[in-house]
């Protein structure tokens, strides 16, 4: 559970650092590509990328040691980290409701920490890696269909698709049994991980650029927590401590609900433009990429 929380801290902090770099790069000329190139040259953006990489390492370690439902809820809690760090570094004013949501997330994670058992030892049905690969391909198809929807429907569909893709990554990490190159390169779980992660990042980036940040992030939180948690419990043997199943369910629901209340922090807030000047859009980074 410590590794899962470490991943949440890394992902949440990385989002704010990358947003600060994007703000600093917004003063020059050129389109989004030029702005992104200026942002990449800044140490905050590079530090954010480093934290994303470290967070992914923590995520893999967590998925190999604790149930998927606990890891998923902890990763959703990265939004609470982003909110707190943004309040400190970006001077974002959090409402009482949002501070309460941060407390709710922490309470839910505490309950999960008390109730979560060890990682399940079951490998699931033999077809499960292929099912995950098919699900990753389905994420791409969902993205193509979702882009044709209007407004909030598009943001929700793309956000859900991104969540499903990140969920595929969570399950695929558990399904990879061997790191021997000969076995790894023939394991469909590896390709499910790569395809699901890449599709998820693409869909989430598109959703944040073309729709409501709050709606897209809420869809992502739902997609990456509920489905993988069910797969872990039903097929991979994830369990809770004896007699604490009710506490795990309650903690999971509370943590996810708190994260949904903080969904606007799926993208760091934009800087306020100087008085009398027109705002220039900056390429804000999406919520943490939880996979390659």
PDB file of C-alpha atoms in Angstrom:
ATOM      1  CA  UNK A   1       0.000   0.000   0.000  1.00  0.00           C
ATOM      2  CA  UNK A   2       2.956   2.310   0.612  1.00  0.00           C
ATOM      3  CA  UNK A   3       3.997   1.901  -3.034  1.00  0.00           C
ATOM      4  CA  UNK A   4       0.455   2.711  -4.222  1.00  0.00           C
ATOM      5  CA  UNK A   5       0.410   5.885  -2.140  1.00  0.00           C
ATOM      6  CA  UNK A   6       3.893   6.739  -3.414  1.00  0.00           C
ATOM      7  CA  UNK A   7       2.612   6.436  -6.986  1.00  0.00           C
ATOM      8  CA  UNK A   8      -0.301   8.749  -6.181  1.00  0.00           C
ATOM      9  CA  UNK A   9       2.056  11.364  -4.702  1.00  0.00           C
ATOM     10  CA  UNK A  10       4.355  11.160  -7.741  1.00  0.00           C
ATOM     11  CA  UNK A  11       1.540  11.424 -10.296  1.00  0.00           C
ATOM     12  CA  UNK A  12      -0.274  14.208  -8.447  1.00  0.00           C
ATOM     13  CA  UNK A  13       2.853  16.308  -7.962  1.00  0.00           C
ATOM     14  CA  UNK A  14       3.989  15.744 -11.565  1.00  0.00           C
ATOM     15  CA  UNK A  15       0.737  17.224 -12.872  1.00  0.00           C
ATOM     16  CA  UNK A  16       1.322  20.478 -10.979  1.00  0.00           C
ATOM     17  CA  UNK A  17       4.995  20.766 -11.975  1.00  0.00           C
ATOM     18  CA  UNK A  18       4.122  20.254 -15.635  1.00  0.00           C
ATOM     19  CA  UNK A  19       1.350  22.848 -15.350  1.00  0.00           C
ATOM     20  CA  UNK A  20       3.809  25.359 -13.881  1.00  0.00           C
ATOM     21  CA  UNK A  21       6.162  24.750 -16.814  1.00  0.00           C
ATOM     22  CA  UNK A  22       3.296  25.197 -19.271  1.00  0.00           C
ATOM     23  CA  UNK A  23       2.364  28.512 -17.640  1.00  0.00           C
ATOM     24  CA  UNK A  24       5.921  29.805 -17.834  1.00  0.00           C
ATOM     25  CA  UNK A  25       6.109  28.831 -21.515  1.00  0.00           C
ATOM     26  CA  UNK A  26       2.864  30.578 -22.437  1.00  0.00           C
ATOM     27  CA  UNK A  27       4.421  34.025 -22.981  1.00  0.00           C
ATOM     28  CA  UNK A  28       6.113  33.331 -26.328  1.00  0.00           C
ATOM     29  CA  UNK A  29       4.764  33.101 -29.846  1.00  0.00           C
ATOM     30  CA  UNK A  30       3.818  30.101 -31.924  1.00  0.00           C
ATOM     31  CA  UNK A  31       1.228  27.368 -31.713  1.00  0.00           C
ATOM     32  CA  UNK A  32       0.745  24.531 -29.269  1.00  0.00           C
ATOM     33  CA  UNK A  33       3.768  22.637 -30.602  1.00  0.00           C
ATOM     34  CA  UNK A  34       6.051  25.624 -29.981  1.00  0.00           C
ATOM     35  CA  UNK A  35       4.619  26.114 -26.503  1.00  0.00           C
ATOM     36  CA  UNK A  36       5.162  22.463 -25.694  1.00  0.00           C
ATOM     37  CA  UNK A  37       8.781  22.633 -26.887  1.00  0.00           C
ATOM     38  CA  UNK A  38       9.401  25.621 -24.616  1.00  0.00           C
ATOM     39  CA  UNK A  39       7.801  23.790 -21.697  1.00  0.00           C
ATOM     40  CA  UNK A  40       9.944  20.689 -22.239  1.00  0.00           C
ATOM     41  CA  UNK A  41      13.091  22.795 -21.864  1.00  0.00           C
ATOM     42  CA  UNK A  42      12.167  23.728 -18.286  1.00  0.00           C
ATOM     43  CA  UNK A  43      13.346  21.752 -15.291  1.00  0.00           C
ATOM     44  CA  UNK A  44       9.850  21.601 -13.784  1.00  0.00           C
ATOM     45  CA  UNK A  45       8.487  19.795 -16.835  1.00  0.00           C
ATOM     46  CA  UNK A  46      11.411  17.382 -16.880  1.00  0.00           C
ATOM     47  CA  UNK A  47      11.030  16.831 -13.121  1.00  0.00           C
ATOM     48  CA  UNK A  48       7.362  16.072 -13.722  1.00  0.00           C
ATOM     49  CA  UNK A  49       8.237  13.489 -16.362  1.00  0.00           C
ATOM     50  CA  UNK A  50      10.735  11.946 -13.945  1.00  0.00           C
ATOM     51  CA  UNK A  51       8.057  11.733 -11.254  1.00  0.00           C
ATOM     52  CA  UNK A  52       5.673  10.124 -13.758  1.00  0.00           C
ATOM     53  CA  UNK A  53       8.281   7.448 -14.451  1.00  0.00           C
ATOM     54  CA  UNK A  54       8.947   6.886 -10.756  1.00  0.00           C
ATOM     55  CA  UNK A  55       5.212   6.733 -10.101  1.00  0.00           C
ATOM     56  CA  UNK A  56       4.811   4.028 -12.731  1.00  0.00           C
ATOM     57  CA  UNK A  57       7.537   1.976 -11.047  1.00  0.00           C
ATOM     58  CA  UNK A  58       5.715   2.359  -7.716  1.00  0.00           C
ATOM     59  CA  UNK A  59       2.459   1.371  -9.418  1.00  0.00           C
ATOM     60  CA  UNK A  60       3.958  -1.846 -10.797  1.00  0.00           C
ATOM     61  CA  UNK A  61       5.414  -2.708  -7.390  1.00  0.00           C
ATOM     62  CA  UNK A  62       2.049  -2.067  -5.731  1.00  0.00           C
ATOM     63  CA  UNK A  63       0.140  -4.174  -8.248  1.00  0.00           C
ATOM     64  CA  UNK A  64       2.500  -7.078  -7.563  1.00  0.00           C
ATOM     65  CA  UNK A  65       1.905  -6.965  -3.814  1.00  0.00           C
ATOM     66  CA  UNK A  66      -1.581  -5.640  -2.946  1.00  0.00           C
ATOM     67  CA  UNK A  67      -5.061  -6.130  -4.451  1.00  0.00           C
ATOM     68  CA  UNK A  68      -5.980  -4.198  -7.581  1.00  0.00           C
ATOM     69  CA  UNK A  69      -8.927  -2.503  -5.855  1.00  0.00           C
ATOM     70  CA  UNK A  70      -6.571  -0.878  -3.332  1.00  0.00           C
ATOM     71  CA  UNK A  71      -4.122   0.282  -6.011  1.00  0.00           C
ATOM     72  CA  UNK A  72      -6.893   1.705  -8.199  1.00  0.00           C
ATOM     73  CA  UNK A  73      -8.374   3.719  -5.352  1.00  0.00           C
ATOM     74  CA  UNK A  74      -4.930   5.005  -4.365  1.00  0.00           C
ATOM     75  CA  UNK A  75      -4.175   6.117  -7.932  1.00  0.00           C
ATOM     76  CA  UNK A  76      -7.498   7.958  -8.108  1.00  0.00           C
ATOM     77  CA  UNK A  77      -6.338   9.747  -4.958  1.00  0.00           C
ATOM     78  CA  UNK A  78      -3.595  11.425  -7.015  1.00  0.00           C
ATOM     79  CA  UNK A  79      -6.271  14.065  -7.713  1.00  0.00           C
ATOM     80  CA  UNK A  80      -6.252  14.921  -4.004  1.00  0.00           C
ATOM     81  CA  UNK A  81      -2.461  15.269  -4.146  1.00  0.00           C
ATOM     82  CA  UNK A  82      -2.764  17.542  -7.181  1.00  0.00           C
ATOM     83  CA  UNK A  83      -5.334  19.693  -5.370  1.00  0.00           C
ATOM     84  CA  UNK A  84      -3.181  20.121  -2.262  1.00  0.00           C
ATOM     85  CA  UNK A  85       0.035  20.792  -4.203  1.00  0.00           C
ATOM     86  CA  UNK A  86      -1.779  23.211  -6.525  1.00  0.00           C
ATOM     87  CA  UNK A  87      -3.084  25.105  -3.497  1.00  0.00           C
ATOM     88  CA  UNK A  88       0.503  25.459  -2.287  1.00  0.00           C
ATOM     89  CA  UNK A  89       2.484  26.084  -5.477  1.00  0.00           C
ATOM     90  CA  UNK A  90      -0.100  27.541  -7.877  1.00  0.00           C
ATOM     91  CA  UNK A  91      -1.978  29.503  -5.206  1.00  0.00           C
ATOM     92  CA  UNK A  92      -5.236  27.788  -6.165  1.00  0.00           C
ATOM     93  CA  UNK A  93      -7.981  28.526  -3.679  1.00  0.00           C
ATOM     94  CA  UNK A  94      -9.738  25.346  -2.551  1.00  0.00           C
ATOM     95  CA  UNK A  95     -13.298  25.628  -1.336  1.00  0.00           C
ATOM     96  CA  UNK A  96     -14.401  24.080   1.935  1.00  0.00           C
ATOM     97  CA  UNK A  97     -16.108  21.353  -0.075  1.00  0.00           C
ATOM     98  CA  UNK A  98     -12.862  20.526  -1.877  1.00  0.00           C
ATOM     99  CA  UNK A  99     -10.851  20.431   1.358  1.00  0.00           C
ATOM    100  CA  UNK A 100     -13.553  18.135   2.735  1.00  0.00           C
ATOM    101  CA  UNK A 101     -13.183  15.946  -0.380  1.00  0.00           C
ATOM    102  CA  UNK A 102      -9.424  15.695   0.262  1.00  0.00           C
ATOM    103  CA  UNK A 103     -10.226  14.516   3.793  1.00  0.00           C
ATOM    104  CA  UNK A 104     -12.762  12.022   2.436  1.00  0.00           C
ATOM    105  CA  UNK A 105     -10.150  10.555   0.078  1.00  0.00           C
ATOM    106  CA  UNK A 106      -7.690  10.170   2.949  1.00  0.00           C
ATOM    107  CA  UNK A 107     -10.353   8.512   5.123  1.00  0.00           C
ATOM    108  CA  UNK A 108     -11.253   6.080   2.340  1.00  0.00           C
ATOM    109  CA  UNK A 109      -7.616   5.146   1.795  1.00  0.00           C
ATOM    110  CA  UNK A 110      -7.140   4.628   5.531  1.00  0.00           C
ATOM    111  CA  UNK A 111     -10.074   2.207   5.572  1.00  0.00           C
ATOM    112  CA  UNK A 112      -8.675   0.380   2.550  1.00  0.00           C
ATOM    113  CA  UNK A 113      -5.268   0.155   4.184  1.00  0.00           C
ATOM    114  CA  UNK A 114      -6.796  -1.481   7.239  1.00  0.00           C
ATOM    115  CA  UNK A 115      -8.997  -3.884   5.301  1.00  0.00           C
ATOM    116  CA  UNK A 116      -6.914  -4.863   2.257  1.00  0.00           C
ATOM    117  CA  UNK A 117      -5.422  -8.334   2.248  1.00  0.00           C
ATOM    118  CA  UNK A 118      -2.488  -9.577   0.231  1.00  0.00           C
ATOM    119  CA  UNK A 119      -2.362  -9.855  -3.542  1.00  0.00           C
ATOM    120  CA  UNK A 120      -4.378 -12.759  -4.929  1.00  0.00           C
ATOM    121  CA  UNK A 121      -2.325 -15.728  -6.120  1.00  0.00           C
ATOM    122  CA  UNK A 122      -4.711 -16.914  -8.820  1.00  0.00           C
ATOM    123  CA  UNK A 123      -3.772 -16.377 -12.464  1.00  0.00           C
ATOM    124  CA  UNK A 124      -7.326 -16.315 -13.781  1.00  0.00           C
ATOM    125  CA  UNK A 125      -8.665 -18.228 -16.776  1.00  0.00           C
ATOM    126  CA  UNK A 126      -6.124 -18.922 -19.567  1.00  0.00           C
ATOM    127  CA  UNK A 127      -8.066 -16.662 -21.938  1.00  0.00           C
ATOM    128  CA  UNK A 128      -7.874 -13.624 -19.635  1.00  0.00           C
ATOM    129  CA  UNK A 129      -4.681 -12.146 -21.210  1.00  0.00           C
ATOM    130  CA  UNK A 130      -6.330 -12.357 -24.619  1.00  0.00           C
ATOM    131  CA  UNK A 131      -9.482 -10.776 -23.240  1.00  0.00           C
ATOM    132  CA  UNK A 132      -7.365  -7.882 -21.933  1.00  0.00           C
ATOM    133  CA  UNK A 133      -5.735  -7.507 -25.355  1.00  0.00           C
ATOM    134  CA  UNK A 134      -9.185  -7.424 -26.943  1.00  0.00           C
ATOM    135  CA  UNK A 135     -10.314  -4.867 -24.362  1.00  0.00           C
ATOM    136  CA  UNK A 136      -7.309  -2.680 -25.218  1.00  0.00           C
ATOM    137  CA  UNK A 137      -8.292  -2.796 -28.896  1.00  0.00           C
ATOM    138  CA  UNK A 138     -11.861  -1.983 -27.838  1.00  0.00           C
ATOM    139  CA  UNK A 139     -10.584   1.142 -26.093  1.00  0.00           C
ATOM    140  CA  UNK A 140      -9.297   2.404 -29.437  1.00  0.00           C
ATOM    141  CA  UNK A 141     -12.642   1.700 -31.099  1.00  0.00           C
ATOM    142  CA  UNK A 142     -14.448   3.467 -28.255  1.00  0.00           C
ATOM    143  CA  UNK A 143     -12.212   6.463 -28.830  1.00  0.00           C
ATOM    144  CA  UNK A 144     -13.067   6.595 -32.532  1.00  0.00           C
ATOM    145  CA  UNK A 145     -16.778   6.401 -31.761  1.00  0.00           C
ATOM    146  CA  UNK A 146     -16.601   8.826 -28.825  1.00  0.00           C
ATOM    147  CA  UNK A 147     -14.936  11.574 -30.872  1.00  0.00           C
ATOM    148  CA  UNK A 148     -18.134  11.866 -32.946  1.00  0.00           C
ATOM    149  CA  UNK A 149     -20.309  12.607 -29.930  1.00  0.00           C
ATOM    150  CA  UNK A 150     -21.210  16.185 -28.990  1.00  0.00           C
ATOM    151  CA  UNK A 151     -20.035  18.110 -25.914  1.00  0.00           C
ATOM    152  CA  UNK A 152     -20.186  16.357 -22.563  1.00  0.00           C
ATOM    153  CA  UNK A 153     -21.054  13.028 -24.173  1.00  0.00           C
ATOM    154  CA  UNK A 154     -17.733  13.098 -26.029  1.00  0.00           C
ATOM    155  CA  UNK A 155     -15.745  14.047 -22.921  1.00  0.00           C
ATOM    156  CA  UNK A 156     -17.436  11.322 -20.856  1.00  0.00           C
ATOM    157  CA  UNK A 157     -16.948   8.619 -23.517  1.00  0.00           C
ATOM    158  CA  UNK A 158     -13.296   9.499 -24.062  1.00  0.00           C
ATOM    159  CA  UNK A 159     -12.676   9.747 -20.317  1.00  0.00           C
ATOM    160  CA  UNK A 160     -14.285   6.367 -19.710  1.00  0.00           C
ATOM    161  CA  UNK A 161     -12.251   4.901 -22.563  1.00  0.00           C
ATOM    162  CA  UNK A 162      -9.063   6.275 -21.031  1.00  0.00           C
ATOM    163  CA  UNK A 163     -10.047   4.796 -17.668  1.00  0.00           C
ATOM    164  CA  UNK A 164     -10.698   1.402 -19.242  1.00  0.00           C
ATOM    165  CA  UNK A 165      -7.277   1.580 -20.912  1.00  0.00           C
ATOM    166  CA  UNK A 166      -5.521   2.356 -17.631  1.00  0.00           C
ATOM    167  CA  UNK A 167      -7.553  -0.442 -16.055  1.00  0.00           C
ATOM    168  CA  UNK A 168      -6.253  -2.854 -18.701  1.00  0.00           C
ATOM    169  CA  UNK A 169      -2.728  -1.830 -17.681  1.00  0.00           C
ATOM    170  CA  UNK A 170      -3.461  -2.590 -14.015  1.00  0.00           C
ATOM    171  CA  UNK A 171      -4.750  -6.074 -14.809  1.00  0.00           C
ATOM    172  CA  UNK A 172      -2.050  -6.799 -17.402  1.00  0.00           C
ATOM    173  CA  UNK A 173       0.716  -6.071 -14.888  1.00  0.00           C
ATOM    174  CA  UNK A 174      -0.725  -8.792 -12.664  1.00  0.00           C
ATOM    175  CA  UNK A 175      -0.985 -11.259 -15.542  1.00  0.00           C
ATOM    176  CA  UNK A 176       2.666 -11.039 -16.602  1.00  0.00           C
ATOM    177  CA  UNK A 177       4.293 -14.031 -14.913  1.00  0.00           C
ATOM    178  CA  UNK A 178       7.804 -14.020 -16.341  1.00  0.00           C
ATOM    179  CA  UNK A 179      10.315 -11.358 -17.393  1.00  0.00           C
ATOM    180  CA  UNK A 180      12.298 -13.831 -19.466  1.00  0.00           C
ATOM    181  CA  UNK A 181      12.490 -12.198 -22.943  1.00  0.00           C
ATOM    182  CA  UNK A 182      11.474 -15.369 -24.782  1.00  0.00           C
ATOM    183  CA  UNK A 183       8.316 -15.730 -22.694  1.00  0.00           C
ATOM    184  CA  UNK A 184       7.600 -12.034 -22.331  1.00  0.00           C
ATOM    185  CA  UNK A 185       7.558 -11.334 -26.069  1.00  0.00           C
ATOM    186  CA  UNK A 186       4.966 -14.074 -26.613  1.00  0.00           C
ATOM    187  CA  UNK A 187       2.765 -13.010 -23.697  1.00  0.00           C
ATOM    188  CA  UNK A 188      -0.443 -11.251 -24.866  1.00  0.00           C
ATOM    189  CA  UNK A 189      -0.594  -9.468 -21.505  1.00  0.00           C
ATOM    190  CA  UNK A 190       2.485  -7.428 -22.487  1.00  0.00           C
ATOM    191  CA  UNK A 191       0.816  -6.200 -25.675  1.00  0.00           C
ATOM    192  CA  UNK A 192      -2.393  -5.523 -23.772  1.00  0.00           C
ATOM    193  CA  UNK A 193      -0.372  -3.338 -21.381  1.00  0.00           C
ATOM    194  CA  UNK A 194       1.316  -1.383 -24.186  1.00  0.00           C
ATOM    195  CA  UNK A 195      -1.789  -0.976 -26.333  1.00  0.00           C
ATOM    196  CA  UNK A 196      -4.074  -0.199 -23.402  1.00  0.00           C
ATOM    197  CA  UNK A 197      -1.692   2.369 -21.922  1.00  0.00           C
ATOM    198  CA  UNK A 198      -1.016   4.094 -25.232  1.00  0.00           C
ATOM    199  CA  UNK A 199      -4.704   4.197 -26.163  1.00  0.00           C
ATOM    200  CA  UNK A 200      -5.643   5.516 -22.718  1.00  0.00           C
ATOM    201  CA  UNK A 201      -3.129   8.357 -22.860  1.00  0.00           C
ATOM    202  CA  UNK A 202      -4.278   9.306 -26.386  1.00  0.00           C
ATOM    203  CA  UNK A 203      -7.967   9.282 -25.449  1.00  0.00           C
ATOM    204  CA  UNK A 204      -7.460  11.257 -22.253  1.00  0.00           C
ATOM    205  CA  UNK A 205      -5.377  13.900 -24.019  1.00  0.00           C
ATOM    206  CA  UNK A 206      -8.079  14.258 -26.696  1.00  0.00           C
ATOM    207  CA  UNK A 207     -10.823  14.449 -24.062  1.00  0.00           C
ATOM    208  CA  UNK A 208      -9.072  17.226 -22.134  1.00  0.00           C
ATOM    209  CA  UNK A 209      -8.442  19.219 -25.307  1.00  0.00           C
ATOM    210  CA  UNK A 210     -11.949  18.936 -26.736  1.00  0.00           C
ATOM    211  CA  UNK A 211     -14.330  18.686 -23.815  1.00  0.00           C
ATOM    212  CA  UNK A 212     -15.031  19.250 -20.145  1.00  0.00           C
ATOM    213  CA  UNK A 213     -12.011  18.467 -17.964  1.00  0.00           C
ATOM    214  CA  UNK A 214     -14.241  17.587 -15.007  1.00  0.00           C
ATOM    215  CA  UNK A 215     -16.449  15.229 -17.030  1.00  0.00           C
ATOM    216  CA  UNK A 216     -13.500  13.510 -18.720  1.00  0.00           C
ATOM    217  CA  UNK A 217     -11.596  13.028 -15.472  1.00  0.00           C
ATOM    218  CA  UNK A 218     -14.675  11.721 -13.664  1.00  0.00           C
ATOM    219  CA  UNK A 219     -15.185   9.173 -16.443  1.00  0.00           C
ATOM    220  CA  UNK A 220     -11.532   8.160 -16.207  1.00  0.00           C
ATOM    221  CA  UNK A 221     -11.706   7.631 -12.423  1.00  0.00           C
ATOM    222  CA  UNK A 222     -14.764   5.404 -12.804  1.00  0.00           C
ATOM    223  CA  UNK A 223     -13.275   3.429 -15.682  1.00  0.00           C
ATOM    224  CA  UNK A 224      -9.899   2.736 -14.049  1.00  0.00           C
ATOM    225  CA  UNK A 225     -11.195   1.691 -10.624  1.00  0.00           C
ATOM    226  CA  UNK A 226     -14.408  -0.344 -10.773  1.00  0.00           C
ATOM    227  CA  UNK A 227     -13.662  -2.739 -13.666  1.00  0.00           C
ATOM    228  CA  UNK A 228     -10.124  -3.734 -12.598  1.00  0.00           C
ATOM    229  CA  UNK A 229     -11.271  -4.147  -9.003  1.00  0.00           C
ATOM    230  CA  UNK A 230     -13.950  -6.626 -10.106  1.00  0.00           C
ATOM    231  CA  UNK A 231     -11.456  -8.551 -12.256  1.00  0.00           C
ATOM    232  CA  UNK A 232      -9.088  -8.800  -9.297  1.00  0.00           C
ATOM    233  CA  UNK A 233     -11.780 -10.083  -6.931  1.00  0.00           C
ATOM    234  CA  UNK A 234     -13.564 -12.436  -9.343  1.00  0.00           C
ATOM    235  CA  UNK A 235     -10.642 -13.966 -11.268  1.00  0.00           C
ATOM    236  CA  UNK A 236      -7.337 -13.131  -9.581  1.00  0.00           C
ATOM    237  CA  UNK A 237      -8.174 -14.026  -6.000  1.00  0.00           C
ATOM    238  CA  UNK A 238      -7.922 -10.555  -4.413  1.00  0.00           C
ATOM    239  CA  UNK A 239      -9.420 -10.668  -0.929  1.00  0.00           C
ATOM    240  CA  UNK A 240      -9.676  -8.599   2.220  1.00  0.00           C
ATOM    241  CA  UNK A 241      -8.603  -9.377   5.765  1.00  0.00           C
ATOM    242  CA  UNK A 242     -10.876 -11.789   7.586  1.00  0.00           C
ATOM    243  CA  UNK A 243     -14.167 -10.128   8.479  1.00  0.00           C
ATOM    244  CA  UNK A 244     -13.239  -6.725   6.976  1.00  0.00           C
ATOM    245  CA  UNK A 245     -14.804  -7.069   3.535  1.00  0.00           C
ATOM    246  CA  UNK A 246     -17.426  -4.451   4.411  1.00  0.00           C
ATOM    247  CA  UNK A 247     -14.709  -1.968   5.414  1.00  0.00           C
ATOM    248  CA  UNK A 248     -12.847  -2.486   2.121  1.00  0.00           C
ATOM    249  CA  UNK A 249     -16.026  -1.887   0.105  1.00  0.00           C
ATOM    250  CA  UNK A 250     -16.820   1.223   2.138  1.00  0.00           C
ATOM    251  CA  UNK A 251     -13.258   2.551   1.887  1.00  0.00           C
ATOM    252  CA  UNK A 252     -13.156   1.953  -1.876  1.00  0.00           C
ATOM    253  CA  UNK A 253     -16.475   3.764  -2.387  1.00  0.00           C
ATOM    254  CA  UNK A 254     -15.469   6.672  -0.139  1.00  0.00           C
ATOM    255  CA  UNK A 255     -12.056   7.140  -1.792  1.00  0.00           C
ATOM    256  CA  UNK A 256     -13.505   7.062  -5.322  1.00  0.00           C
ATOM    257  CA  UNK A 257     -16.334   9.433  -4.357  1.00  0.00           C
ATOM    258  CA  UNK A 258     -13.824  11.893  -2.917  1.00  0.00           C
ATOM    259  CA  UNK A 259     -11.701  11.671  -6.076  1.00  0.00           C
ATOM    260  CA  UNK A 260     -14.768  12.363  -8.238  1.00  0.00           C
ATOM    261  CA  UNK A 261     -15.462  15.477  -6.172  1.00  0.00           C
ATOM    262  CA  UNK A 262     -11.946  16.673  -7.089  1.00  0.00           C
ATOM    263  CA  UNK A 263     -12.271  15.813 -10.788  1.00  0.00           C
ATOM    264  CA  UNK A 264     -11.560  19.361 -11.938  1.00  0.00           C
ATOM    265  CA  UNK A 265      -7.962  18.815 -10.824  1.00  0.00           C
ATOM    266  CA  UNK A 266      -7.559  16.239 -13.599  1.00  0.00           C
ATOM    267  CA  UNK A 267      -6.008  19.227 -15.369  1.00  0.00           C
ATOM    268  CA  UNK A 268      -4.210  21.912 -13.428  1.00  0.00           C
ATOM    269  CA  UNK A 269      -5.964  25.303 -13.495  1.00  0.00           C
ATOM    270  CA  UNK A 270      -4.976  27.910 -16.019  1.00  0.00           C
ATOM    271  CA  UNK A 271      -3.093  30.981 -14.965  1.00  0.00           C
ATOM    272  CA  UNK A 272      -5.069  34.203 -14.720  1.00  0.00           C
ATOM    273  CA  UNK A 273      -4.185  36.587 -17.598  1.00  0.00           C
ATOM    274  CA  UNK A 274      -2.737  40.024 -16.830  1.00  0.00           C
ATOM    275  CA  UNK A 275      -5.261  42.841 -16.602  1.00  0.00           C
ATOM    276  CA  UNK A 276      -6.174  44.273 -19.987  1.00  0.00           C
ATOM    277  CA  UNK A 277      -4.595  41.460 -21.988  1.00  0.00           C
ATOM    278  CA  UNK A 278      -6.166  38.590 -23.842  1.00  0.00           C
ATOM    279  CA  UNK A 279      -5.423  35.164 -22.404  1.00  0.00           C
ATOM    280  CA  UNK A 280      -3.185  32.885 -24.446  1.00  0.00           C
ATOM    281  CA  UNK A 281      -3.901  29.162 -24.113  1.00  0.00           C
ATOM    282  CA  UNK A 282      -1.142  27.030 -22.700  1.00  0.00           C
ATOM    283  CA  UNK A 283      -0.728  23.302 -23.349  1.00  0.00           C
ATOM    284  CA  UNK A 284      -1.801  21.964 -19.967  1.00  0.00           C
ATOM    285  CA  UNK A 285      -0.689  18.376 -19.301  1.00  0.00           C
ATOM    286  CA  UNK A 286      -3.357  15.720 -18.774  1.00  0.00           C
ATOM    287  CA  UNK A 287      -3.793  13.875 -15.543  1.00  0.00           C
ATOM    288  CA  UNK A 288      -0.947  11.525 -14.751  1.00  0.00           C
ATOM    289  CA  UNK A 289      -0.137   8.966 -17.418  1.00  0.00           C
ATOM    290  CA  UNK A 290      -0.278   5.802 -15.463  1.00  0.00           C
ATOM    291  CA  UNK A 291       1.270   3.724 -18.176  1.00  0.00           C
ATOM    292  CA  UNK A 292       3.844   3.978 -20.976  1.00  0.00           C
TER     293      UNK A 292
END
